[in-house]
Every structure is written in C-alpha cells, then in structure tokens.
mmCIF file of C-alpha atoms in Angstrom:
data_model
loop_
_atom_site.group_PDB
_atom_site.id
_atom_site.type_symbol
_atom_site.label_atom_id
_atom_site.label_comp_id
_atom_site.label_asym_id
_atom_site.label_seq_id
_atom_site.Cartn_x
_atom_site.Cartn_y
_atom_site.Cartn_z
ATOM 1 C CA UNK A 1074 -109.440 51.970 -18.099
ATOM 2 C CA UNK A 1075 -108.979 49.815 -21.074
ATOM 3 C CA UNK A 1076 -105.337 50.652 -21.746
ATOM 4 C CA UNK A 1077 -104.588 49.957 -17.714
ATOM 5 C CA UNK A 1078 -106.004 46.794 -17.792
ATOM 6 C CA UNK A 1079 -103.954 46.060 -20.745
ATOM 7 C CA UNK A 1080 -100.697 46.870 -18.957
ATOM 8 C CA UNK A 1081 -101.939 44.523 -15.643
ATOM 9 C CA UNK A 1082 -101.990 48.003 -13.881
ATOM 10 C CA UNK A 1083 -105.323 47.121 -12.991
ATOM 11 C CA UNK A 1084 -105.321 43.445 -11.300
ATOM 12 C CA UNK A 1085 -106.578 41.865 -8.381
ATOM 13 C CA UNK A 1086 -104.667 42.519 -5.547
ATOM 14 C CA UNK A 1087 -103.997 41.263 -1.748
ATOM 15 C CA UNK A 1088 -103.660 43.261 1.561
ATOM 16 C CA UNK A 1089 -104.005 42.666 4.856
ATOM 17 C CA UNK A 1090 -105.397 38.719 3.910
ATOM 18 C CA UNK A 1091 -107.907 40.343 1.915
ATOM 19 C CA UNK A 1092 -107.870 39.907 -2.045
ATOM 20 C CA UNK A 1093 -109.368 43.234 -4.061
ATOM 21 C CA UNK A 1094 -110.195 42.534 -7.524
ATOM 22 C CA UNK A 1095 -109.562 44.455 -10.629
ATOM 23 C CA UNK A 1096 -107.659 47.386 -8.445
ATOM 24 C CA UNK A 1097 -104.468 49.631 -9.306
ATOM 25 C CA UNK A 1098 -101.931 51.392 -6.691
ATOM 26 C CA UNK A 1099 -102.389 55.162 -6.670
ATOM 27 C CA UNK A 1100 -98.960 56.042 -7.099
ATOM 28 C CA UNK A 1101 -98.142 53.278 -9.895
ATOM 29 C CA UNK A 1102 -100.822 54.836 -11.685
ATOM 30 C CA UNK A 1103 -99.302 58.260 -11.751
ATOM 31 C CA UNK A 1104 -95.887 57.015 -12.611
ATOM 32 C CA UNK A 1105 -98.147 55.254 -15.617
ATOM 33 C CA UNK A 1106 -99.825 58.514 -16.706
ATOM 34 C CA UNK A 1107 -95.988 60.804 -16.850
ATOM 35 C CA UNK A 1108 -94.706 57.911 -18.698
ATOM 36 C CA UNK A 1109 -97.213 57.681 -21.391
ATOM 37 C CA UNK A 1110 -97.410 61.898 -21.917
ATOM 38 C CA UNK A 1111 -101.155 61.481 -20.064
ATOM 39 C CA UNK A 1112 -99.730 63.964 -17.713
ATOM 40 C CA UNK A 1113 -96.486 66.503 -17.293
ATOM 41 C CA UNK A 1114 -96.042 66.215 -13.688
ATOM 42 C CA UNK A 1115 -97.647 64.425 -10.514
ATOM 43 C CA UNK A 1116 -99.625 67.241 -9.708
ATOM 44 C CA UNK A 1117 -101.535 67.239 -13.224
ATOM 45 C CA UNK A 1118 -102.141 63.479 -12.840
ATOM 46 C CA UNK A 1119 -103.257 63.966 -9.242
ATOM 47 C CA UNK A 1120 -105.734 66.416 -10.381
ATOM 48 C CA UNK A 1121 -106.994 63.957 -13.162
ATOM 49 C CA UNK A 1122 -107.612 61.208 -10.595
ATOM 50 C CA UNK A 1123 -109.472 63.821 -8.440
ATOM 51 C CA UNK A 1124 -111.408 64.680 -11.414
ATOM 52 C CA UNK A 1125 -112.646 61.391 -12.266
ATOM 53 C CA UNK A 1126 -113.005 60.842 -8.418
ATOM 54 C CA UNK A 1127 -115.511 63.909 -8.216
ATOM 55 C CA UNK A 1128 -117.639 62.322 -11.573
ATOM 56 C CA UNK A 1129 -117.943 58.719 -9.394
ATOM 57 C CA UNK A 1130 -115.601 57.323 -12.368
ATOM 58 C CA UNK A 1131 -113.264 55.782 -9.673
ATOM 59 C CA UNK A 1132 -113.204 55.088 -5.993
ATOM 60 C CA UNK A 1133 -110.951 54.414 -3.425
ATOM 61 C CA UNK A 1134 -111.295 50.610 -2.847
ATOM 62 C CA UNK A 1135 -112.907 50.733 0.546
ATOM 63 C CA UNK A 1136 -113.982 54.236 0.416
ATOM 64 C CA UNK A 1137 -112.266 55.193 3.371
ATOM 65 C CA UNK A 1138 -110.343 58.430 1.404
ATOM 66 C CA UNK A 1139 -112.935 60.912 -0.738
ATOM 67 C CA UNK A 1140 -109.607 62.413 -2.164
ATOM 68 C CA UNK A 1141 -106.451 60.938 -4.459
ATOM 69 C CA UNK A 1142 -103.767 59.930 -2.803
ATOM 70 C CA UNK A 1143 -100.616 59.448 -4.826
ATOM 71 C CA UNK A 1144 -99.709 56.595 -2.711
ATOM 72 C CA UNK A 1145 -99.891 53.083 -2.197
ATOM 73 C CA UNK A 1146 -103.479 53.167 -1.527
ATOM 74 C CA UNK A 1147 -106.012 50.713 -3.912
ATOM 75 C CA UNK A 1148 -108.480 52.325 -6.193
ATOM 76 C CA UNK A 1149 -110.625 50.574 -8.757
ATOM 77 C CA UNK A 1150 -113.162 51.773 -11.573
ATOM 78 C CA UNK A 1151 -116.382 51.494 -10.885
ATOM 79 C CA UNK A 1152 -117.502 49.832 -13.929
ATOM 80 C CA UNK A 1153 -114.752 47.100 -12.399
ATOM 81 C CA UNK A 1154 -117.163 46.427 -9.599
ATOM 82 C CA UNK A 1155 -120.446 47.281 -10.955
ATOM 83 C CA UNK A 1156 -121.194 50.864 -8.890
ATOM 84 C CA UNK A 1157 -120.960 52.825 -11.540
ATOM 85 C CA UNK A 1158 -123.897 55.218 -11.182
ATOM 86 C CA UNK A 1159 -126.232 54.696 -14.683
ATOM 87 C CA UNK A 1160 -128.165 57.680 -13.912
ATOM 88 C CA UNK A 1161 -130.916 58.547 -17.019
ATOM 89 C CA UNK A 1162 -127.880 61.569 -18.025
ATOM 90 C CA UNK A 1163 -125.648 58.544 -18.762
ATOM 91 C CA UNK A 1164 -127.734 56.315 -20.035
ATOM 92 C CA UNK A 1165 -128.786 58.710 -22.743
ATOM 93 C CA UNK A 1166 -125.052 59.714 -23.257
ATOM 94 C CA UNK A 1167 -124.568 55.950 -23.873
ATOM 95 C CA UNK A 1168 -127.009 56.176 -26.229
ATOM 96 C CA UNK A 1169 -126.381 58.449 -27.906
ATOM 97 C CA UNK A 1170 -122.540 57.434 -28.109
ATOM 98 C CA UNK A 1171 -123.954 53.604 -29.515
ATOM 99 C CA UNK A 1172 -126.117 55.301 -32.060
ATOM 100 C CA UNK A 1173 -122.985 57.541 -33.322
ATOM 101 C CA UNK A 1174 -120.775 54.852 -33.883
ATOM 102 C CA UNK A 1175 -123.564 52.723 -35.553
ATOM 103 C CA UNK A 1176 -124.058 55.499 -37.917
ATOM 104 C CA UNK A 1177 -120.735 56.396 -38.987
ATOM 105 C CA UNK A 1178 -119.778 52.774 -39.564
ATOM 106 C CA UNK A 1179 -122.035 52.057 -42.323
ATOM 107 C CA UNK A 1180 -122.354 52.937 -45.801
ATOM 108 C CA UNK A 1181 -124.180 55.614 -47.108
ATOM 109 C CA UNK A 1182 -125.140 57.205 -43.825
ATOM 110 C CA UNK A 1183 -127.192 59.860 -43.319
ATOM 111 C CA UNK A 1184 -124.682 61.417 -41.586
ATOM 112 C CA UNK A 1185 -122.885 64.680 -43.932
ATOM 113 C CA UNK A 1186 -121.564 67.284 -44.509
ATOM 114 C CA UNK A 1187 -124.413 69.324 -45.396
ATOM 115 C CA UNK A 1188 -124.443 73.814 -46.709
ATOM 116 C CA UNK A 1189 -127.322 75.429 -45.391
ATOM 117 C CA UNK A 1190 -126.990 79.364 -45.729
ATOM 118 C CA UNK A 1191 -123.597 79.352 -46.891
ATOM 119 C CA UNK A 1192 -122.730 77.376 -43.660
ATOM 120 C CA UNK A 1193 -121.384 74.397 -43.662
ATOM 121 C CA UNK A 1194 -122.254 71.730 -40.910
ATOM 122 C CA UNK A 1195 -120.493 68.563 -40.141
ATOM 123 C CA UNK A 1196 -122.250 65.272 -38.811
ATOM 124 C CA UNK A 1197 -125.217 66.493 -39.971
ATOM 125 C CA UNK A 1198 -128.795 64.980 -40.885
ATOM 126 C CA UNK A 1199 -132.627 65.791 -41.736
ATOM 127 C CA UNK A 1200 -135.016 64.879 -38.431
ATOM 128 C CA UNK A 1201 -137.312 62.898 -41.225
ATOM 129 C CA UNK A 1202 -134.399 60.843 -42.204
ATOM 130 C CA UNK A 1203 -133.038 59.836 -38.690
ATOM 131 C CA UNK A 1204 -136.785 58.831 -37.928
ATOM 132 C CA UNK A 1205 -136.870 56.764 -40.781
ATOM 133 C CA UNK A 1206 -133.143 55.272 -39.941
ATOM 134 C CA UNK A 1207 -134.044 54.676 -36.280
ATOM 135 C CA UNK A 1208 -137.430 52.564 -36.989
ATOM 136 C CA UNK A 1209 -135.687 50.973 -39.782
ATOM 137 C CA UNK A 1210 -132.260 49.390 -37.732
ATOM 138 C CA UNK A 1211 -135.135 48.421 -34.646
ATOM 139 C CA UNK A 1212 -133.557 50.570 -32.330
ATOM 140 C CA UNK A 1213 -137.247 52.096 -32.017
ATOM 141 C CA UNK A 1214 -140.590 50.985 -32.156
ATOM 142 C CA UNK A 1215 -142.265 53.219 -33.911
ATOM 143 C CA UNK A 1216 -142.188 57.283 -35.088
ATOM 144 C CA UNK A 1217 -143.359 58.976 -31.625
ATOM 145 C CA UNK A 1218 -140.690 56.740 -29.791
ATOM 146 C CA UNK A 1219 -137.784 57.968 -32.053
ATOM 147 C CA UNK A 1220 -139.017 61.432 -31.955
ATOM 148 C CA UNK A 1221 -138.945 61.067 -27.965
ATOM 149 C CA UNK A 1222 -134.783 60.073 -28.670
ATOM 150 C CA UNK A 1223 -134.301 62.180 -30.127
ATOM 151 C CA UNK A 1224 -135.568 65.066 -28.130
ATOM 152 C CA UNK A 1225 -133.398 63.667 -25.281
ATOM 153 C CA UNK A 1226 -130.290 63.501 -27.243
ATOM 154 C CA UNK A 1227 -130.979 67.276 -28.146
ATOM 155 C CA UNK A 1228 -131.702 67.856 -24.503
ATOM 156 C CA UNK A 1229 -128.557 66.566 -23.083
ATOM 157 C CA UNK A 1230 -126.691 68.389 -26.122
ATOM 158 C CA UNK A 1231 -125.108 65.207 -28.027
ATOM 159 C CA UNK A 1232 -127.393 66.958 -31.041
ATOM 160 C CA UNK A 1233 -128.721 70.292 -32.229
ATOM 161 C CA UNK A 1234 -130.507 72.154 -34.659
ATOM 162 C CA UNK A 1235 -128.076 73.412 -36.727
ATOM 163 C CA UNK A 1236 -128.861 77.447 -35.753
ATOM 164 C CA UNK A 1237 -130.287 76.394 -32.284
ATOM 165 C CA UNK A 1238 -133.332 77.451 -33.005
ATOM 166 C CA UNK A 1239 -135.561 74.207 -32.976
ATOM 167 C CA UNK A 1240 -136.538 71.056 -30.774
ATOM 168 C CA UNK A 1241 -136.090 68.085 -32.548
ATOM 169 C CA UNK A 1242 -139.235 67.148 -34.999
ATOM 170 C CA UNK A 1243 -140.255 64.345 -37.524
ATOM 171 C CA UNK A 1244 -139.694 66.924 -40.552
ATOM 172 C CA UNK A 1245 -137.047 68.075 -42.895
ATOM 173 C CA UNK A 1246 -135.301 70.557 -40.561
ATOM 174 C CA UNK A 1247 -131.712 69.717 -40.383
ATOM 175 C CA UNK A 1248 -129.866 68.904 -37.167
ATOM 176 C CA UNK A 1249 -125.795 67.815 -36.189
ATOM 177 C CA UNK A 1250 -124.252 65.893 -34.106
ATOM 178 C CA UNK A 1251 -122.678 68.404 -31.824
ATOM 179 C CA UNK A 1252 -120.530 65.565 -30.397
ATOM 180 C CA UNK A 1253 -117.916 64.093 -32.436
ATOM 181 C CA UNK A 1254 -117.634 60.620 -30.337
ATOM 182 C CA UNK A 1255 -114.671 59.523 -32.372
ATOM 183 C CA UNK A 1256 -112.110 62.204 -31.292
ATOM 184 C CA UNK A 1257 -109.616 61.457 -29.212
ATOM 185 C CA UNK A 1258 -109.434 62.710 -26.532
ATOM 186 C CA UNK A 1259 -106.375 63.369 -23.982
ATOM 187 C CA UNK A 1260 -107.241 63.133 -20.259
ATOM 188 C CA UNK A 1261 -106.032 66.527 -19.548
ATOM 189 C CA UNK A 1262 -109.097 68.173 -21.347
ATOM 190 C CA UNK A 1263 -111.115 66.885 -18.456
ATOM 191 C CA UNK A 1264 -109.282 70.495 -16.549
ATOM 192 C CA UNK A 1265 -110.371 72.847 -19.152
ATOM 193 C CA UNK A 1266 -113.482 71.197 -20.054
ATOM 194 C CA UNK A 1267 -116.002 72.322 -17.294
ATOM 195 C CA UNK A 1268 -117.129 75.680 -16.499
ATOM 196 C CA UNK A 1269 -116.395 75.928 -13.135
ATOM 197 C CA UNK A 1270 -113.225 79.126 -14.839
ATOM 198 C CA UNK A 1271 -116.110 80.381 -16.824
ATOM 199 C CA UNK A 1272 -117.748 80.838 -13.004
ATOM 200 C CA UNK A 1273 -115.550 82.013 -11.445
ATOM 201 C CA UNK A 1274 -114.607 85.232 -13.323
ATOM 202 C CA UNK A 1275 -118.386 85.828 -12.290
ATOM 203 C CA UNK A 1276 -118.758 87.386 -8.505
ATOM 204 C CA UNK A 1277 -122.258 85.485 -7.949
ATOM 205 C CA UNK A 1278 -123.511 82.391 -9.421
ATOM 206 C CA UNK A 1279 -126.118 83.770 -11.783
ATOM 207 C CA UNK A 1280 -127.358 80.487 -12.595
ATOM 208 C CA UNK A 1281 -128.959 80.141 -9.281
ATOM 209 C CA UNK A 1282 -130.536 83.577 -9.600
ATOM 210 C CA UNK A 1283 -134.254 83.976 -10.329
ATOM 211 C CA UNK A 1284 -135.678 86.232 -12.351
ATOM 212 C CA UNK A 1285 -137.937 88.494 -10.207
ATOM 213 C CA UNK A 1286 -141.248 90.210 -11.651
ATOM 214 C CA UNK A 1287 -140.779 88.489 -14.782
ATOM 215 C CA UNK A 1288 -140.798 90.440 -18.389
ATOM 216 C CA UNK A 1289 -140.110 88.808 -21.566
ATOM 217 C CA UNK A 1290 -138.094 91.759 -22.687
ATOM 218 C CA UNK A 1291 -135.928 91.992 -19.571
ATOM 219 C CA UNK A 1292 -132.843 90.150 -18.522
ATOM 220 C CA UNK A 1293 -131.911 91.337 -15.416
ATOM 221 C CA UNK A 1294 -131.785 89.913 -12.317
ATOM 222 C CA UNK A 1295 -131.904 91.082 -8.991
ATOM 223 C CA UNK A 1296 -129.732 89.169 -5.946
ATOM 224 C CA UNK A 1297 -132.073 89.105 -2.785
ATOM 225 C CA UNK A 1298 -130.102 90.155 -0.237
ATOM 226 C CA UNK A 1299 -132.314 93.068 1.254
ATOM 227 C CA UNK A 1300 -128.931 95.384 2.076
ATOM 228 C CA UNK A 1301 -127.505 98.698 0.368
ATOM 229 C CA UNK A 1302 -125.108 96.708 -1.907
ATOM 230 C CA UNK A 1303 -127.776 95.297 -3.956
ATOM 231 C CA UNK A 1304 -127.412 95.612 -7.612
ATOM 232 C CA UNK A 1305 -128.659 94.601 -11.239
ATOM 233 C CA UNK A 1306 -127.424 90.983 -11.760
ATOM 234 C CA UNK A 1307 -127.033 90.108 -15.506
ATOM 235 C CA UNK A 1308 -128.265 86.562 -15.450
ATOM 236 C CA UNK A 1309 -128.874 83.670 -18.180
ATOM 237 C CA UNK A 1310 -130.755 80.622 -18.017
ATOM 238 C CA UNK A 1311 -129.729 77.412 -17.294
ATOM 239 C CA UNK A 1312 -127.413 76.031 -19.455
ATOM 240 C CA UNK A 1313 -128.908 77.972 -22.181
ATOM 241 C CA UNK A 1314 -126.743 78.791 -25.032
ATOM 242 C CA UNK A 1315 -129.538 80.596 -27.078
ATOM 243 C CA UNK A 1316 -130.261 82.612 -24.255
ATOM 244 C CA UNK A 1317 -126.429 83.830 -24.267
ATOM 245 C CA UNK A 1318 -127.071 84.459 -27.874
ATOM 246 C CA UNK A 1319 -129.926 86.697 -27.085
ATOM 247 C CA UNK A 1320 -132.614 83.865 -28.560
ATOM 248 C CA UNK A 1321 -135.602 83.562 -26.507
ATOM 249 C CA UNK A 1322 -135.947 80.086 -28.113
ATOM 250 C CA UNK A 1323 -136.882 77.614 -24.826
ATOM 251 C CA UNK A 1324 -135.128 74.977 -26.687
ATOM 252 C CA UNK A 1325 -131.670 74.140 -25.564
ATOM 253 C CA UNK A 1326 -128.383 71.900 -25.233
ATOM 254 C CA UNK A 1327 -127.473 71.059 -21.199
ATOM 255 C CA UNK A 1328 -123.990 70.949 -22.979
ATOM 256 C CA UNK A 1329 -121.670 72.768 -20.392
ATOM 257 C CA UNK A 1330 -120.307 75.540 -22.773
ATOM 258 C CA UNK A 1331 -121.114 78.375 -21.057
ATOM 259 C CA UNK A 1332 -119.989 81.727 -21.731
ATOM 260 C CA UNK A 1333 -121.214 84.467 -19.343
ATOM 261 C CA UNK A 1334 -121.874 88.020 -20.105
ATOM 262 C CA UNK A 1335 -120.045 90.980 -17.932
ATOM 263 C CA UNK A 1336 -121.743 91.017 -14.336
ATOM 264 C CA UNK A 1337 -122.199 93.920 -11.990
ATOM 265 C CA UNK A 1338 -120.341 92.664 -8.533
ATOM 266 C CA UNK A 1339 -122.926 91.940 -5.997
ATOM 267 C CA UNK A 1340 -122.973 91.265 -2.149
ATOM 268 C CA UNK A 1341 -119.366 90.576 -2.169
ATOM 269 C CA UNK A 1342 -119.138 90.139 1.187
ATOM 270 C CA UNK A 1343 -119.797 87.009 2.919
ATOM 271 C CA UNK A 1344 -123.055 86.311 4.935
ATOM 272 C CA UNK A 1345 -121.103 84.259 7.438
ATOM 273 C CA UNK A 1346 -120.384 86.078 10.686
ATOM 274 C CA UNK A 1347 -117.185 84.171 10.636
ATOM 275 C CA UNK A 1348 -115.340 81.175 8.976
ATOM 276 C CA UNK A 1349 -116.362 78.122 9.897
ATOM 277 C CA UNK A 1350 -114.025 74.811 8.756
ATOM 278 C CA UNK A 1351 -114.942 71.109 7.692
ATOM 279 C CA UNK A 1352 -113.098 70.548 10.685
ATOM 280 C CA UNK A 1353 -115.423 71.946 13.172
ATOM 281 C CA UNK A 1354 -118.688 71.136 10.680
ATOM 282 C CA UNK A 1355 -117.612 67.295 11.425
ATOM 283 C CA UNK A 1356 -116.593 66.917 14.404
ATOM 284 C CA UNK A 1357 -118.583 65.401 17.263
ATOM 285 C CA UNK A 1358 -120.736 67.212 19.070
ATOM 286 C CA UNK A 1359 -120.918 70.204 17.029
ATOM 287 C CA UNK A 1360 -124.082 72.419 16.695
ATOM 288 C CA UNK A 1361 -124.929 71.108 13.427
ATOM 289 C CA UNK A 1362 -127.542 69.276 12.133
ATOM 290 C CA UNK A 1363 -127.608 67.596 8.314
ATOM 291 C CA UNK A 1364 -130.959 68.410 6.079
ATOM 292 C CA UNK A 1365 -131.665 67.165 2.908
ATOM 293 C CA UNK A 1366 -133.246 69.282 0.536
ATOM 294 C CA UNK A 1367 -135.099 68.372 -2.711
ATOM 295 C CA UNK A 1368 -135.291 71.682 -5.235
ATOM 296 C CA UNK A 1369 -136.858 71.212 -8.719
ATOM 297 C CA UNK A 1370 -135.285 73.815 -10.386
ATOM 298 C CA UNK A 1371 -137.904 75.799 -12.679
ATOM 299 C CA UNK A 1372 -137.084 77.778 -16.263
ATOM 300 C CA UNK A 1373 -134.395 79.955 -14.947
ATOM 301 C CA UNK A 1374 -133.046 77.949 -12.302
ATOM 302 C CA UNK A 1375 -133.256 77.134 -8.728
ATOM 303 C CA UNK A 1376 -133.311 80.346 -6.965
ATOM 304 C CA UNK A 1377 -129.971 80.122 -4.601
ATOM 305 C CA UNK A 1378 -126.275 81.827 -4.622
ATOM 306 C CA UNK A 1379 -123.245 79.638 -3.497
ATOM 307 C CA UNK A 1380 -120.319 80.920 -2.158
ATOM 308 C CA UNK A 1381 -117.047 80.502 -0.351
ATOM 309 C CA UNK A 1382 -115.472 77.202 -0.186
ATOM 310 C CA UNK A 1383 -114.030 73.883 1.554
ATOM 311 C CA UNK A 1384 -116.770 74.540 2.938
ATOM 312 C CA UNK A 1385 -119.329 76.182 0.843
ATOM 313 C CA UNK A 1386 -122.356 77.892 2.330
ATOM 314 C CA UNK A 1387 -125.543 79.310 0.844
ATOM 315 C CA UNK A 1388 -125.035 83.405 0.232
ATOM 316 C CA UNK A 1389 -128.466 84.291 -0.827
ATOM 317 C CA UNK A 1390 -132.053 82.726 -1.384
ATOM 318 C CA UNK A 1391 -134.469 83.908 -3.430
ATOM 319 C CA UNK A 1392 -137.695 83.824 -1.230
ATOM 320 C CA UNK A 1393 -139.871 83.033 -3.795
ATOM 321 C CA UNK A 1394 -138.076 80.734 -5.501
ATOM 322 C CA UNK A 1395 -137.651 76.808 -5.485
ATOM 323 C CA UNK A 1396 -134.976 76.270 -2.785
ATOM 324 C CA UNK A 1397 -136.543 78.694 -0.544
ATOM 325 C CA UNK A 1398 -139.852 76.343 -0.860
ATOM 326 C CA UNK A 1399 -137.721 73.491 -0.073
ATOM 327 C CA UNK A 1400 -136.287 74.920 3.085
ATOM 328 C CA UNK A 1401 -133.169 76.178 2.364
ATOM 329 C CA UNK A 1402 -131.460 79.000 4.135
ATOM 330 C CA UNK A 1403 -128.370 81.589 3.761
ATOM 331 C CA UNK A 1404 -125.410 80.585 5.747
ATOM 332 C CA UNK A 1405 -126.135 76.621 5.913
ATOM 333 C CA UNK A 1406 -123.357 74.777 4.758
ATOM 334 C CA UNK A 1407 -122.922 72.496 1.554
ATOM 335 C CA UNK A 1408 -122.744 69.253 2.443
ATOM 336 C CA UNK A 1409 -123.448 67.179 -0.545
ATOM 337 C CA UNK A 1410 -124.827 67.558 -4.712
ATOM 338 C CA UNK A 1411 -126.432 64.736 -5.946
ATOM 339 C CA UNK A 1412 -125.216 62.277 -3.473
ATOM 340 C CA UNK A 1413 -121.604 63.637 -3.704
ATOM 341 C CA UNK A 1414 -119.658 65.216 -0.970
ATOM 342 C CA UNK A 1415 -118.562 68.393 -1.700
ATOM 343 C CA UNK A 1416 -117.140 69.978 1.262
ATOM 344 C CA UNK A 1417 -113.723 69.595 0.323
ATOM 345 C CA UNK A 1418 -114.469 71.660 -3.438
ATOM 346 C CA UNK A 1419 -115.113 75.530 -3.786
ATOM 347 C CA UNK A 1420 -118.018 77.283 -5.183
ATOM 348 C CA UNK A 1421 -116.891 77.413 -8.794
ATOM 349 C CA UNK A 1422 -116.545 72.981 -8.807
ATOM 350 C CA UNK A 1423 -120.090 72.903 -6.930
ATOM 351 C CA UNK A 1424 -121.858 75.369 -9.279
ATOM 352 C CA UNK A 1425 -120.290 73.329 -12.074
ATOM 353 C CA UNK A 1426 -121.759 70.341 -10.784
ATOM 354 C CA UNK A 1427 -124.923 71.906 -10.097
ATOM 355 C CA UNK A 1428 -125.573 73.403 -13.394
ATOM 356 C CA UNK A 1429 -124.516 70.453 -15.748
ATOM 357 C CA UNK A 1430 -126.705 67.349 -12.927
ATOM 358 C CA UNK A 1431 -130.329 67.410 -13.311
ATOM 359 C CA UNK A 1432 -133.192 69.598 -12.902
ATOM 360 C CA UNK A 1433 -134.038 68.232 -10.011
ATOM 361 C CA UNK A 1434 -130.865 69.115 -7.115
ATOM 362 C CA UNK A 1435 -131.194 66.905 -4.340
ATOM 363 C CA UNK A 1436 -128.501 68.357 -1.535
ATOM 364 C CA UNK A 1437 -127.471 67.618 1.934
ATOM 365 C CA UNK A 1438 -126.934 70.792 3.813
ATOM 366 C CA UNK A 1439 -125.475 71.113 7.220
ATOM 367 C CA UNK A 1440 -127.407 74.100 9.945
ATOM 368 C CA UNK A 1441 -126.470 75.726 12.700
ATOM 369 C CA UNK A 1442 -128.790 74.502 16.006
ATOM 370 C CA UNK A 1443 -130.207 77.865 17.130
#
C-alpha cells in the first residue's frame, strides 16, 4: 500500500462527475505488480488481489463487484477510507507487531538467542523479564495486565513457549517470538500461506467434527451421518499444534500451521439431492430464505462438516454439538463467515476462514422453504 502510494498508483480519481479518493485502476495495478517481480503473470496477481479482497484488505470502490477485476474498475485500501475492520484478532496482531519492533530496536533487549536442551531458540525471552520490560516502558499498568498480553499474544500465536508446552506466566519459563515481524515478505506467500491445501487433501473437515462420548485417551472421531458409510474420523482440535504432536497440553497457538494426520474417507457423497447454483440461490423469488446463525465453538470445535463449493452447503451436523444448538442444518447453503460472502469460494477457502476467525462463527446460511 505504501510503495503504491509512492508511485501515485493510488490517487484520487474522477468518474462519472464523481471524485474517489486515494483509489488505483485494477488493471494498472497488475501491470504494477509483473513489473516489479510481485507477480509472474496476470493470473498470479489476480489471485493476490482476490486474496486480499477475501481478508477485507481492499474493496472495490463502490462495492458493486465482490471479485477482482483486472480492469479499469476503482479499488481502494481500506485503511485509505477508514473501513478497515479492527477486529480484537487485529488489534492484538498490531500489538503484538508494535511491541516487536520496540524490542528489537533497542539496546540490550531481552530478546536472544537463547540454548535450552541443546536447542537453540531465536527471538527468545524469560516470561519474568518481559513482565518486568512491559511495566517498565508503560505499555502496562501493572503485572496481572502484562500477564493478560501476554496470554493473548500466545493465544493468537505471535509467541510460544519454546516446547509448546506452557501458557504464558510471570516466571522464568522461556518463551519466542514465533513471528519474525521484520522478514520480508513477498506477496505471493499470501497463496501458500493458509491451510485451505492442507484441507483439502482431507475428505471431511475434521475441524468441525466433535468428539463424541468423550475419553481422554481417544482421538477418534465419528462423522454423524446415521448411513452405512460411516467411519472412524481421525480428528484434531482446533488449531492445535500440540494436539498434532500428540500433547494433551490445552494451551495453544491459533497460528494457521496445520498439518493433518491420514484420514479414513467418510460420507463422500454429497447430501444434496442435486446441485444447486449461486445463480438460482439469488435470484428472485427463489425458495430460499437467509438465517443467521451464532455458534460458539467449544474445545474441539463447532460440531459441523462443509462441503462442495461456489456454493457450499452444510454435509453433516453433529446433533449434540454447538451448531446443531444454534439451528443449523445439513444441506443449507453457505452464505456468509464472519460477515464475508463466501458463495463464490469452495470448502477448503471457507474452512480456512473458519478455523483461523474466532471462536465464536457468526454465519449467514441460506434454506430451502419446505
């Protein structure tokens, strides 16, 4: 954003007797991002609009198209225009981003490269000492409020215990920053970055699976439709790397790096008695009503299966679980996650964006009238 506002890509424009501030052309952008090695081809740097599109980083300027078009069509940032969504995930990013750079800019930080078991860990730092360093440079009132930080940094993965294997205390355990904020990055990484190709080479969404008659020595799942194809589900928790790593530590990073173990293939075959397109979801008069469903997800996640895609629909529920309590159904449709529109994405994008938003899913969900 910086660089493009540098090069008077981004300026306030005029159309149709109407002046658009801070704005950029679709297609001159693309042309900008092949010229400086941002992107190979216009296809790559169509997807990277798209992708920062999808994470409300940018926005057509009237929002009359949900999708990039590599055409003269004005988009703006929405930092340029002040509807940039500053939900508490961000905010804590921020933070945690502001207190990185503060730290590795001074001298004698307690920042290091610190051995521990014959391991050595980079960015590192005793809980004690970044108590002490946060009360110190008033970025805190006191000890409980810097412990609180630094819980949430921990919980939205910017830091760690160094062996995952603690929350974040005022003590002498050592932690890292598992974000190195001064890396530079290159815009393509946002395609590899998510885990939406980690998801995909798994036939259900086992993050949305509960875990039925719960045992603390078992990690199976079972899916819920009641049919002859149903089968042990390897599952994992939420986001949880220690849980990957066979730790039944509760403590975890949110930090989308997600690596699942083989899955038996379950209910394969779709619920839907046929397709259905966004096409006839949309248009008027159809038998479809909009819901909007509020699931708080609990320890193991929120109890649903997505499937399919452009559109999505909802392959199993767990009746006992969250989004069955909140009303939802198998075979309504996907409408939106979190206040974004997803029926233009497939399953894999929406149980990305499902399993690295909040606890608490809020989605929009279009039903067939009976």
């Amino acid at each position: 954003r910086l660089r493009l506002h540098d090069g008077k890509l981004i300026k306030d424009r005029r159309y149709h007797l109407r002046t658009y501030p801070n704005c950029f052309v679709a297609k001159e952008l693309t042309d900008w991002l092949i010229d400086h090695k941002e992107a190979p081809d216009r296809e790559t740097g169509i997807r990277l609009m798209q992708k920062l599109m999808d994470h409300y980083i940018i926005h057509h300027v009237c929002d009359e198209h949900s999708d990039y078009k590599d055409a003269k069509l004005l988009y703006r940032f929405r930092k340029d225009d002040g509807t940039f969504p500053l939900s508490k995930d961000v905010k804590v990013f921020m933070r945690g981003q502001s207190l990185y750079e503060k730290l590795v800019s001074v001298e004698e930080s307690i920042l290091k490269v610190v051995e521990e078991n014959s391991v050595k860990y980079q960015r590192a730092f005793l809980g004690c000492e970044m108590i002490d360093w946060l009360v110190q440079e008033g970025e805190v009132e006191n000890r409980k409020e810097a412990v609180e930080l630094g819980r949430a940094l921990l919980e939205h993965g910017i830091i760690q215990h160094v062996s995952n294997r603690h929350h974040f205390f005022d003590s002498d355990i050592l932690y890292q920053f598992w974000i190195n904020f001064r890396r530079r990055r290159r815009l393509t990484e946002l395609l590899n970055e998510n885990s939406s190709r980690a998801l995909s080479e798994s036939p259900d969404s086992p993050f949305c699976l509960r875990k039925l008659n719960p045992d603390p020595g078992n990690t199976s799942f079972l899916s819920v439709q009641t049919n002859k194809e149903i089968k042990i589900v390897s599952a994992v928790r939420r986001s949880s790397i220690t849980s990957l790593a066979g730790n039944s530590n509760p403590y975890f990073s949110t930090t989308p790096m997600l690596v699942f173990p083989p899955v038996a293939e379950c209910n394969p075959k779709s619920v839907l008695k046929r397709p259905v397109t966004n096409e006839e979801l949309l248009s008027p008069g159809a038998p479809y009503i909009k819901k909007t469903l509020t699931i708080v997800g609990d320890a193991v996640g929120w109890g649903f299966v997505v499937r399919g895609g452009r559109p999505c629909h909802i392959q199993a529920v767990d009746p006992g679980g969250p989004a069955a309590a909140a009303g939802m159904k198998v075979c309504q449709f996907v409408f939106s996650v979190n206040g974004m529109y997803v029926l233009h994405l497939d399953y894999q994008t929406i149980s990305s964006l499902i399993m690295t938003g909040p606890r608490t899913l809020v989605m929009e969900v279009m039903e067939a009238i009976e």
